[in-house]
């Protein structure tokens, strides 16, 4: 039996735990020197022994993954924030006692008795995973919830961590922000997860932000369905949720939880299917590992074989080297031009004044009219307080829009450009990740004209003025980034010329 092709042999069998255990052990013996695949096989063996059913939450930063897990657990266990903080895999499962196990990249293990430090550890980069064990876990013992880093992270290690973790999930809930569903990036990530042989469930979160006056909700759903159909993803189940307001008529929370319960009831069958599909994928990965391993050895051996080049071949090599030198000389200018063009295009088309923010603008301008008053006792104090409240609401909306429509795309542009020009050092990775443009009250107050009358014309003008001021702040900070990158490209070009 050991000499039969695995796929042919397996198709003749009926999947069961005993059979899977036998094949996992056999494959570990066959995957010699392929430590990465052997580690994954061992994890699959552990999953089989415990019949561990894992539901993973994936998708964009700030799409609500942690909030959904907290809602399911009915405990504010995981940190959630509009600013991406989690760089690590966090799992939650039942335990005899409540504690936290932190596993670092060097396999050192720390045990904590309090959940309070989870947020701090979730930000550290030298951690492999964080396992939370809850005594009062509301789900069955073999059930695991997994929170993953956002797949749109600008740090490759975060994306790889997320994909490696999804390898062992039985069901993946892919979460999208209500305003960012129709993007090719979503399509790419979802198809990547499907290629791992996973059951994928789509969730559109934060539908409480929908403005029916702009578009009836049923038409919004039709648009989403058409988009998914265009990319052959319409076979996937999709749910529209608001974790903030469960009373919204369009909220499909009840349907969603009922369907998840259905998957839960079939968990043993699902675990067997997951392990079977994952074994197939690991066999293919091992074949690729062997190919590249021996290919590299062959190329190394070939390079050692001496041979004589003809004069014509030598002349062509010199021409090719001269061409490369010219290209290196032009690289700094090309880097500056292409990066600036992409940044300017982003700033020009970024919609940081959507409908709900324009409403905040109207409320702010209205509150700053001379005749604006809050009725009742202590009217003057209440009026000032209401003006401050509306200012803060407008600023909060601006910050959120700037982060989503400018900050995240900006970091992606910088990462791609620095990577393309081979200057994405660890130092630059850190600078890009930490890049932040602060927006404070002055961006609103300095733009507002106190003598302006409250009318639609000035509302539109005020929106344009604030947009330009935010763009200017981003442009000034980004130009400094571009200059640093250009200097680094020039330095690399100079070193190549010397070589």
Coordinates of C-alpha atoms in Angstrom, one line a residue:
X1 CA 0.0 0.0 0.0
X2 CA 2.9 2.4 0.7
X3 CA 3.9 2.5 -3.0
X4 CA 0.4 3.6 -4.2
X5 CA -0.1 7.2 -5.2
X6 CA -1.7 8.9 -2.2
X7 CA -4.5 10.6 -4.0
X8 CA -5.4 7.5 -6.0
X9 CA -5.4 5.4 -2.8
X10 CA -7.3 7.9 -0.7
X11 CA -10.1 8.3 -3.3
X12 CA -10.8 4.5 -2.8
X13 CA -11.3 5.0 1.0
X14 CA -14.1 6.3 3.2
X15 CA -12.6 9.2 5.3
X16 CA -12.6 8.3 9.0
X17 CA -10.4 9.3 12.0
X18 CA -8.4 6.1 12.1
X19 CA -7.6 6.3 8.3
X20 CA -6.6 10.0 8.6
X21 CA -4.4 9.3 11.6
X22 CA -2.6 6.6 9.6
X23 CA -2.0 8.8 6.6
X24 CA -0.8 11.8 8.7
X25 CA 1.8 9.5 10.3
X26 CA 2.8 8.2 6.9
X27 CA 3.2 11.6 5.4
X28 CA 5.4 12.8 8.3
X29 CA 7.8 10.0 7.5
X30 CA 7.8 10.9 3.8
X31 CA 8.3 14.7 4.2
X32 CA 11.9 14.4 5.2
X33 CA 13.8 17.7 5.6
X34 CA 10.6 19.6 4.9
X35 CA 10.2 20.9 8.5
X36 CA 7.5 23.5 7.7
X37 CA 5.1 20.8 6.2
X38 CA 5.9 18.4 9.0
X39 CA 5.0 21.0 11.6
X40 CA 1.6 21.5 9.9
X41 CA 1.0 17.8 9.8
X42 CA 1.6 17.6 13.5
X43 CA -0.9 20.3 14.1
X44 CA -3.4 18.5 12.0
X45 CA -2.8 15.4 14.1
X46 CA -3.6 17.4 17.2
X47 CA -6.7 18.8 15.6
X48 CA -7.9 15.3 14.8
X49 CA -7.2 13.9 18.3
X50 CA -9.3 16.7 19.9
X51 CA -11.8 17.0 17.0
X52 CA -11.1 20.7 17.3
X53 CA -13.6 22.7 15.2
X54 CA -12.2 26.2 14.4
X55 CA -14.0 29.2 13.1
X56 CA -11.6 32.0 12.0
X57 CA -12.4 35.6 11.5
X58 CA -10.6 37.3 8.6
X59 CA -10.8 40.4 6.5
X60 CA -9.9 44.1 6.7
X61 CA -8.5 46.0 9.6
X62 CA -11.3 47.6 11.6
X63 CA -14.0 45.5 9.8
X64 CA -15.2 44.3 13.2
X65 CA -13.6 40.9 13.7
X66 CA -12.8 41.4 17.4
X67 CA -16.2 43.0 18.0
X68 CA -18.0 40.0 16.5
X69 CA -16.0 37.6 18.6
X70 CA -16.8 39.7 21.7
X71 CA -20.5 39.7 20.7
X72 CA -20.6 35.9 20.4
X73 CA -18.9 35.5 23.7
X74 CA -21.0 38.3 25.3
X75 CA -17.8 39.5 26.9
X76 CA -15.5 42.5 25.9
X77 CA -12.6 40.2 25.7
X78 CA -10.6 41.3 22.6
X79 CA -9.5 44.9 22.0
X80 CA -11.3 46.7 19.2
X81 CA -10.4 50.0 17.7
X82 CA -10.6 52.0 14.4
X83 CA -6.8 51.9 14.4
X84 CA -5.2 48.6 13.5
X85 CA -3.3 47.2 16.5
X86 CA -3.4 43.4 16.3
X87 CA -0.3 41.8 14.7
X88 CA -0.9 38.3 16.0
X89 CA -3.2 35.3 16.0
X90 CA -5.5 35.2 19.0
X91 CA -7.6 32.0 19.7
X92 CA -10.3 31.7 22.3
X93 CA -11.5 28.3 23.7
X94 CA -12.8 26.6 26.8
X95 CA -10.5 25.9 29.7
X96 CA -10.7 24.3 33.2
X97 CA -9.7 27.8 34.4
X98 CA -9.4 31.2 32.8
X99 CA -5.8 32.0 31.7
X100 CA -3.8 33.3 28.8
X101 CA -0.9 31.4 27.1
X102 CA 1.5 33.6 25.0
X103 CA 3.7 31.7 22.6
X104 CA 6.7 33.7 21.2
X105 CA 8.5 33.1 17.9
X106 CA 11.3 31.3 19.7
X107 CA 8.6 28.9 21.2
X108 CA 9.0 30.3 24.7
X109 CA 5.7 30.2 26.5
X110 CA 4.3 32.7 29.0
X111 CA 1.2 32.1 31.2
X112 CA -0.9 35.0 32.4
X113 CA -3.9 34.8 34.8
X114 CA -5.5 38.0 33.6
X115 CA -7.0 38.9 30.3
X116 CA -6.2 42.6 30.8
X117 CA -2.8 42.5 29.0
X118 CA -4.1 40.8 25.8
X119 CA -4.2 44.2 24.0
X120 CA -0.6 44.9 24.8
X121 CA 0.6 41.4 23.6
X122 CA -1.5 41.6 20.5
X123 CA 0.7 44.5 19.3
X124 CA 4.1 42.8 19.8
X125 CA 5.8 41.4 16.6
X126 CA 7.8 38.6 18.3
X127 CA 4.8 36.6 19.3
X128 CA 3.6 33.6 17.3
X129 CA 0.1 33.3 18.9
X130 CA -2.0 34.1 21.9
X131 CA -4.3 31.4 23.3
X132 CA -7.1 32.5 25.7
X133 CA -8.8 29.8 27.8
X134 CA -12.1 30.8 29.3
X135 CA -13.7 28.8 32.2
X136 CA -17.1 30.3 31.2
X137 CA -16.7 29.8 27.5
X138 CA -20.3 29.7 26.1
X139 CA -19.5 27.2 23.3
X140 CA -18.7 23.5 23.3
X141 CA -15.3 22.4 24.6
X142 CA -13.8 21.4 21.1
X143 CA -14.9 24.8 19.6
X144 CA -12.2 27.4 18.9
X145 CA -12.6 31.1 17.8
X146 CA -9.7 32.6 16.0
X147 CA -9.0 36.3 15.5
X148 CA -6.4 37.1 12.7
X149 CA -4.4 40.2 11.7
X150 CA -6.1 42.1 8.8
X151 CA -5.2 40.7 5.4
X152 CA -4.7 44.3 4.1
X153 CA -1.8 44.9 6.5
X154 CA 1.2 46.7 4.9
X155 CA 3.5 44.3 6.8
X156 CA 4.0 41.0 4.9
X157 CA 4.7 39.0 8.1
X158 CA 1.2 40.0 9.4
X159 CA -0.5 38.8 6.2
X160 CA 1.6 35.5 6.2
X161 CA 0.6 34.9 9.9
X162 CA -3.0 35.3 9.0
X163 CA -2.8 32.9 6.0
X164 CA -0.8 30.3 8.0
X165 CA -3.4 30.4 10.7
X166 CA -6.3 30.0 8.3
X167 CA -4.7 26.8 7.1
X168 CA -6.2 25.0 10.2
X169 CA -9.6 26.7 10.2
X170 CA -12.7 24.8 9.3
X171 CA -14.9 27.8 8.5
X172 CA -13.6 31.3 7.7
X173 CA -15.8 34.3 8.2
X174 CA -14.5 37.0 5.9
X175 CA -15.6 40.5 7.2
X176 CA -15.9 43.6 5.1
X177 CA -16.7 47.2 6.1
X178 CA -20.0 48.3 4.7
X179 CA -18.3 51.0 2.7
X180 CA -15.5 48.8 1.2
X181 CA -17.2 45.7 -0.2
X182 CA -16.8 46.3 -3.9
X183 CA -13.0 46.1 -4.1
X184 CA -10.7 43.8 -6.1
X185 CA -8.6 43.4 -3.0
X186 CA -11.6 41.6 -1.3
X187 CA -11.9 39.4 -4.4
X188 CA -8.2 38.4 -4.3
X189 CA -8.2 37.7 -0.5
X190 CA -11.5 35.6 -0.7
X191 CA -10.2 33.5 -3.6
X192 CA -6.9 33.0 -1.8
X193 CA -8.8 31.7 1.3
X194 CA -10.9 29.5 -1.0
X195 CA -7.8 28.0 -2.6
X196 CA -6.9 26.7 0.9
X197 CA -10.0 24.5 0.7
X198 CA -12.0 26.5 3.3
X199 CA -15.7 27.1 3.7
X200 CA -16.0 30.9 3.4
X201 CA -18.8 33.0 4.9
X202 CA -19.1 36.6 3.9
X203 CA -20.2 39.3 6.4
X204 CA -20.9 42.9 5.6
X205 CA -20.6 44.8 8.9
X206 CA -21.6 48.3 10.0
X207 CA -24.8 48.5 7.9
X208 CA -26.0 51.1 10.5
X209 CA -23.9 53.6 8.5
X210 CA -26.2 53.1 5.5
X211 CA -28.2 56.2 4.4
X212 CA -31.5 55.2 3.0
X213 CA -32.1 58.7 1.7
X214 CA -29.1 58.2 -0.7
X215 CA -29.9 54.6 -1.8
X216 CA -32.6 52.1 -0.7
X217 CA -31.0 49.2 1.2
X218 CA -32.4 46.5 -1.1
X219 CA -30.6 48.2 -4.1
X220 CA -27.4 48.3 -2.1
X221 CA -27.7 44.5 -1.5
X222 CA -28.4 44.0 -5.2
X223 CA -25.2 46.0 -6.1
X224 CA -23.2 43.8 -3.7
X225 CA -24.7 40.6 -5.3
X226 CA -23.9 41.8 -8.8
X227 CA -20.3 42.5 -7.8
X228 CA -19.8 39.1 -6.3
X229 CA -21.4 37.4 -9.4
X230 CA -19.1 39.3 -11.6
X231 CA -16.1 37.6 -9.9
X232 CA -17.8 34.2 -9.5
X233 CA -18.2 34.6 -5.8
X234 CA -22.0 34.6 -5.7
X235 CA -22.0 31.0 -4.4
X236 CA -20.8 32.1 -1.0
X237 CA -23.3 32.8 1.8
X238 CA -23.4 36.5 2.8
X239 CA -24.9 38.3 5.8
X240 CA -25.5 42.0 6.4
X241 CA -24.9 42.9 10.1
X242 CA -24.8 45.8 12.5
X243 CA -23.1 44.9 15.8
X244 CA -23.9 48.4 17.0
X245 CA -27.7 48.4 16.5
X246 CA -29.5 45.1 16.6
X247 CA -32.9 46.7 16.1
X248 CA -32.2 47.7 12.5
X249 CA -34.7 46.0 10.2
X250 CA -32.1 44.9 7.7
X251 CA -29.8 43.4 10.4
X252 CA -29.5 39.6 9.7
X253 CA -28.0 38.7 13.1
X254 CA -30.6 36.1 13.9
X255 CA -30.2 34.3 10.5
X256 CA -26.4 34.5 10.8
X257 CA -26.3 32.9 14.3
X258 CA -28.8 30.2 13.3
X259 CA -26.7 29.2 10.3
X260 CA -23.5 29.1 12.3
X261 CA -25.3 26.8 14.7
X262 CA -26.0 24.5 11.8
X263 CA -22.3 24.3 10.9
X264 CA -21.6 23.6 14.6
X265 CA -23.9 20.6 14.6
X266 CA -21.9 19.1 11.7
X267 CA -18.5 19.9 13.1
X268 CA -17.1 16.3 13.2
X269 CA -17.8 15.8 9.5
X270 CA -16.4 19.3 8.8
X271 CA -13.1 18.5 10.7
X272 CA -12.6 15.4 8.7
X273 CA -13.2 17.3 5.4
X274 CA -10.8 20.1 6.5
X275 CA -8.0 17.6 7.4
X276 CA -8.5 15.7 4.1
X277 CA -8.3 18.8 1.9
X278 CA -5.4 20.2 3.9
X279 CA -3.4 17.0 3.4
X280 CA -3.8 17.3 -0.4
X281 CA -2.5 20.9 -0.3
X282 CA 0.5 19.9 1.9
X283 CA 1.4 17.1 -0.6
X284 CA 1.4 19.7 -3.4
X285 CA 3.4 22.1 -1.3
X286 CA 5.9 19.4 -0.6
X287 CA 6.3 18.6 -4.3
X288 CA 7.1 22.3 -4.9
X289 CA 9.6 22.3 -2.0
X290 CA 11.4 19.3 -3.5
X291 CA 11.4 20.9 -7.0
X292 CA 13.0 24.2 -5.8
X293 CA 15.4 22.5 -3.4
X294 CA 17.0 20.3 -6.2
X295 CA 16.6 23.1 -8.8
X296 CA 18.8 25.3 -6.6
X297 CA 21.4 22.6 -6.2
X298 CA 21.5 22.0 -10.0
X299 CA 21.9 25.7 -10.7
X300 CA 24.7 26.0 -8.2
X301 CA 26.5 23.0 -9.8
X302 CA 26.0 24.5 -13.3
X303 CA 27.5 27.8 -12.3
X304 CA 30.7 26.1 -11.2
X305 CA 31.3 24.6 -14.7
X306 CA 33.8 26.9 -16.5
X307 CA 33.3 27.7 -20.1
X308 CA 34.6 30.1 -22.7
X309 CA 32.4 32.8 -24.1
X310 CA 32.7 33.9 -27.6
X311 CA 33.5 37.6 -28.4
X312 CA 30.0 38.2 -29.6
X313 CA 28.5 36.9 -26.3
X314 CA 31.0 39.0 -24.4
X315 CA 30.0 42.1 -26.4
X316 CA 26.3 41.5 -25.7
X317 CA 27.0 41.1 -22.0
X318 CA 28.8 44.5 -21.9
X319 CA 25.9 46.1 -23.7
X320 CA 23.5 44.6 -21.2
X321 CA 25.6 45.9 -18.3
X322 CA 25.7 49.4 -19.8
X323 CA 21.9 49.4 -20.2
X324 CA 21.5 48.3 -16.6
X325 CA 23.8 51.1 -15.4
X326 CA 21.8 53.7 -17.4
X327 CA 18.6 52.3 -15.8
X328 CA 20.1 52.6 -12.3
X329 CA 21.0 56.2 -13.0
X330 CA 17.4 57.0 -14.0
X331 CA 15.9 55.1 -11.1
X332 CA 15.9 57.9 -8.5
X333 CA 14.0 60.3 -10.8
X334 CA 11.6 57.5 -11.9
X335 CA 10.9 56.6 -8.2
X336 CA 10.1 60.2 -7.3
X337 CA 7.9 60.6 -10.4
X338 CA 5.8 57.4 -10.1
X339 CA 5.4 57.6 -6.4
X340 CA 4.3 61.3 -6.5
X341 CA 1.9 60.5 -9.3
X342 CA 0.2 57.7 -7.3
X343 CA 0.0 59.8 -4.2
X344 CA -1.5 62.8 -6.1
X345 CA -4.0 60.5 -7.8
X346 CA -5.0 59.1 -4.4
X347 CA -5.4 62.5 -2.8
X348 CA -7.4 63.8 -5.7
X349 CA -9.9 61.0 -5.9
X350 CA -10.2 60.2 -2.1
X351 CA -13.7 60.8 -0.9
X352 CA -13.2 62.1 2.6
X353 CA -16.5 64.0 2.6
X354 CA -19.2 61.3 2.1
X355 CA -22.8 62.0 2.9
X356 CA -22.7 61.3 6.7
X357 CA -19.7 63.6 7.1
X358 CA -21.4 66.4 5.1
X359 CA -24.3 66.1 7.6
X360 CA -21.8 66.7 10.4
X361 CA -20.5 69.7 8.5
X362 CA -24.0 71.1 8.3
X363 CA -24.7 70.6 12.0
X364 CA -21.3 72.3 12.9
X365 CA -22.0 75.3 10.7
X366 CA -25.5 75.6 12.0
X367 CA -24.3 75.6 15.6
X368 CA -21.8 78.4 14.9
X369 CA -24.4 80.9 13.6
X370 CA -25.0 84.0 15.7
X371 CA -28.6 83.2 16.4
X372 CA -28.0 79.6 17.4
X373 CA -29.2 78.9 20.9
X374 CA -30.0 75.8 23.0
X375 CA -33.2 76.6 24.9
X376 CA -33.7 76.2 28.7
X377 CA -31.8 77.2 31.8
X378 CA -28.1 78.0 31.5
X379 CA -28.7 78.4 27.8
X380 CA -25.3 80.0 27.1
X381 CA -23.4 77.1 28.7
X382 CA -25.5 74.5 26.9
X383 CA -25.0 76.3 23.6
X384 CA -21.2 76.3 24.0
X385 CA -21.3 72.6 25.0
X386 CA -23.5 71.7 22.0
X387 CA -21.1 73.6 19.6
X388 CA -18.2 71.6 21.1
X389 CA -20.1 68.3 20.7
X390 CA -20.8 69.0 17.0
X391 CA -17.2 70.0 16.5
X392 CA -15.9 66.7 18.0
X393 CA -18.4 64.6 16.0
X394 CA -17.2 66.3 12.8
X395 CA -13.6 65.8 13.7
X396 CA -14.2 62.1 14.6
X397 CA -15.8 61.5 11.2
X398 CA -13.0 63.3 9.4
X399 CA -10.3 61.2 11.2
X400 CA -12.1 58.0 10.3
X401 CA -12.5 58.9 6.6
X402 CA -8.9 60.1 6.4
X403 CA -7.7 56.8 7.9
X404 CA -9.7 54.6 5.6
X405 CA -9.5 56.6 2.4
X406 CA -6.0 58.1 2.7
X407 CA -3.9 56.5 5.5
X408 CA -4.3 52.8 4.6
X409 CA -4.0 53.3 0.7
X410 CA -1.0 55.6 1.3
X411 CA 0.8 53.0 3.3
X412 CA 0.1 50.4 0.6
X413 CA 1.5 52.7 -2.1
X414 CA 4.7 53.4 -0.1
X415 CA 5.2 49.7 0.7
X416 CA 4.7 48.7 -3.0
X417 CA 7.0 51.4 -4.3
X418 CA 9.8 50.8 -1.8
X419 CA 9.5 47.1 -2.5
X420 CA 9.6 47.5 -6.2
X421 CA 12.8 49.7 -6.0
X422 CA 14.3 47.2 -3.5
X423 CA 14.8 49.7 -0.7
X424 CA 12.2 48.3 1.7
X425 CA 14.5 47.9 4.7
X426 CA 13.3 47.0 8.2
X427 CA 13.8 50.7 9.1
X428 CA 11.5 51.9 6.3
X429 CA 9.0 49.1 7.1
X430 CA 8.7 50.4 10.6
X431 CA 8.5 54.1 9.4
X432 CA 5.7 53.2 7.0
X433 CA 3.8 51.3 9.7
X434 CA 4.2 54.1 12.2
X435 CA 3.3 56.9 9.6
X436 CA 0.4 58.9 10.9
X437 CA -1.0 62.3 10.0
X438 CA -2.7 63.9 13.1
X439 CA -5.9 65.9 12.5
X440 CA -7.0 68.2 15.4
X441 CA -9.7 70.8 15.9
X442 CA -7.6 73.5 14.2
X443 CA -8.2 71.8 10.8
X444 CA -11.9 72.6 11.3
X445 CA -11.8 75.9 13.2
X446 CA -9.1 77.5 11.0
X447 CA -11.1 76.7 7.9
X448 CA -14.4 78.0 9.2
X449 CA -15.4 81.6 8.4
X450 CA -17.3 83.0 11.3
X451 CA -19.0 85.6 9.1
X452 CA -20.3 82.9 6.7
X453 CA -24.0 82.4 6.4
X454 CA -25.5 79.0 6.8
X455 CA -26.6 77.9 3.4
X456 CA -26.0 74.9 1.0
X457 CA -23.4 76.9 -1.0
X458 CA -21.2 77.5 2.0
X459 CA -21.6 73.9 3.2
X460 CA -20.2 72.7 -0.1
X461 CA -17.4 75.3 -0.1
X462 CA -16.5 74.4 3.5
X463 CA -16.3 70.7 2.6
X464 CA -14.0 71.6 -0.3
X465 CA -11.8 73.7 1.8
X466 CA -11.4 71.1 4.6
X467 CA -10.7 68.4 1.9
X468 CA -7.9 70.6 0.4
X469 CA -6.4 71.3 3.9
X470 CA -6.3 67.6 4.8
X471 CA -4.8 66.8 1.4
X472 CA -2.2 69.5 2.0
X473 CA -1.2 68.0 5.4
X474 CA -0.9 64.5 3.8
X475 CA 1.0 65.8 0.8
X476 CA 3.6 67.7 2.9
X477 CA 4.3 64.7 5.1
X478 CA 4.4 62.3 2.2
X479 CA 6.8 64.4 0.2
X480 CA 9.3 64.0 3.0
X481 CA 8.9 60.2 2.8
X482 CA 9.4 60.3 -1.0
X483 CA 12.6 62.4 -0.6
X484 CA 14.0 59.8 1.8
X485 CA 13.1 57.0 -0.6
X486 CA 14.7 58.9 -3.6
X487 CA 17.8 59.4 -1.6
X488 CA 18.0 55.7 -0.8
X489 CA 17.4 54.8 -4.5
X490 CA 20.3 57.2 -5.4
X491 CA 22.5 55.6 -2.8
X492 CA 21.8 52.1 -4.2
X493 CA 22.4 53.3 -7.7
X494 CA 25.8 54.8 -6.7
X495 CA 26.9 51.6 -5.1
X496 CA 26.0 49.6 -8.2
X497 CA 28.0 52.0 -10.4
X498 CA 31.0 51.4 -8.2
X499 CA 30.6 47.7 -8.4

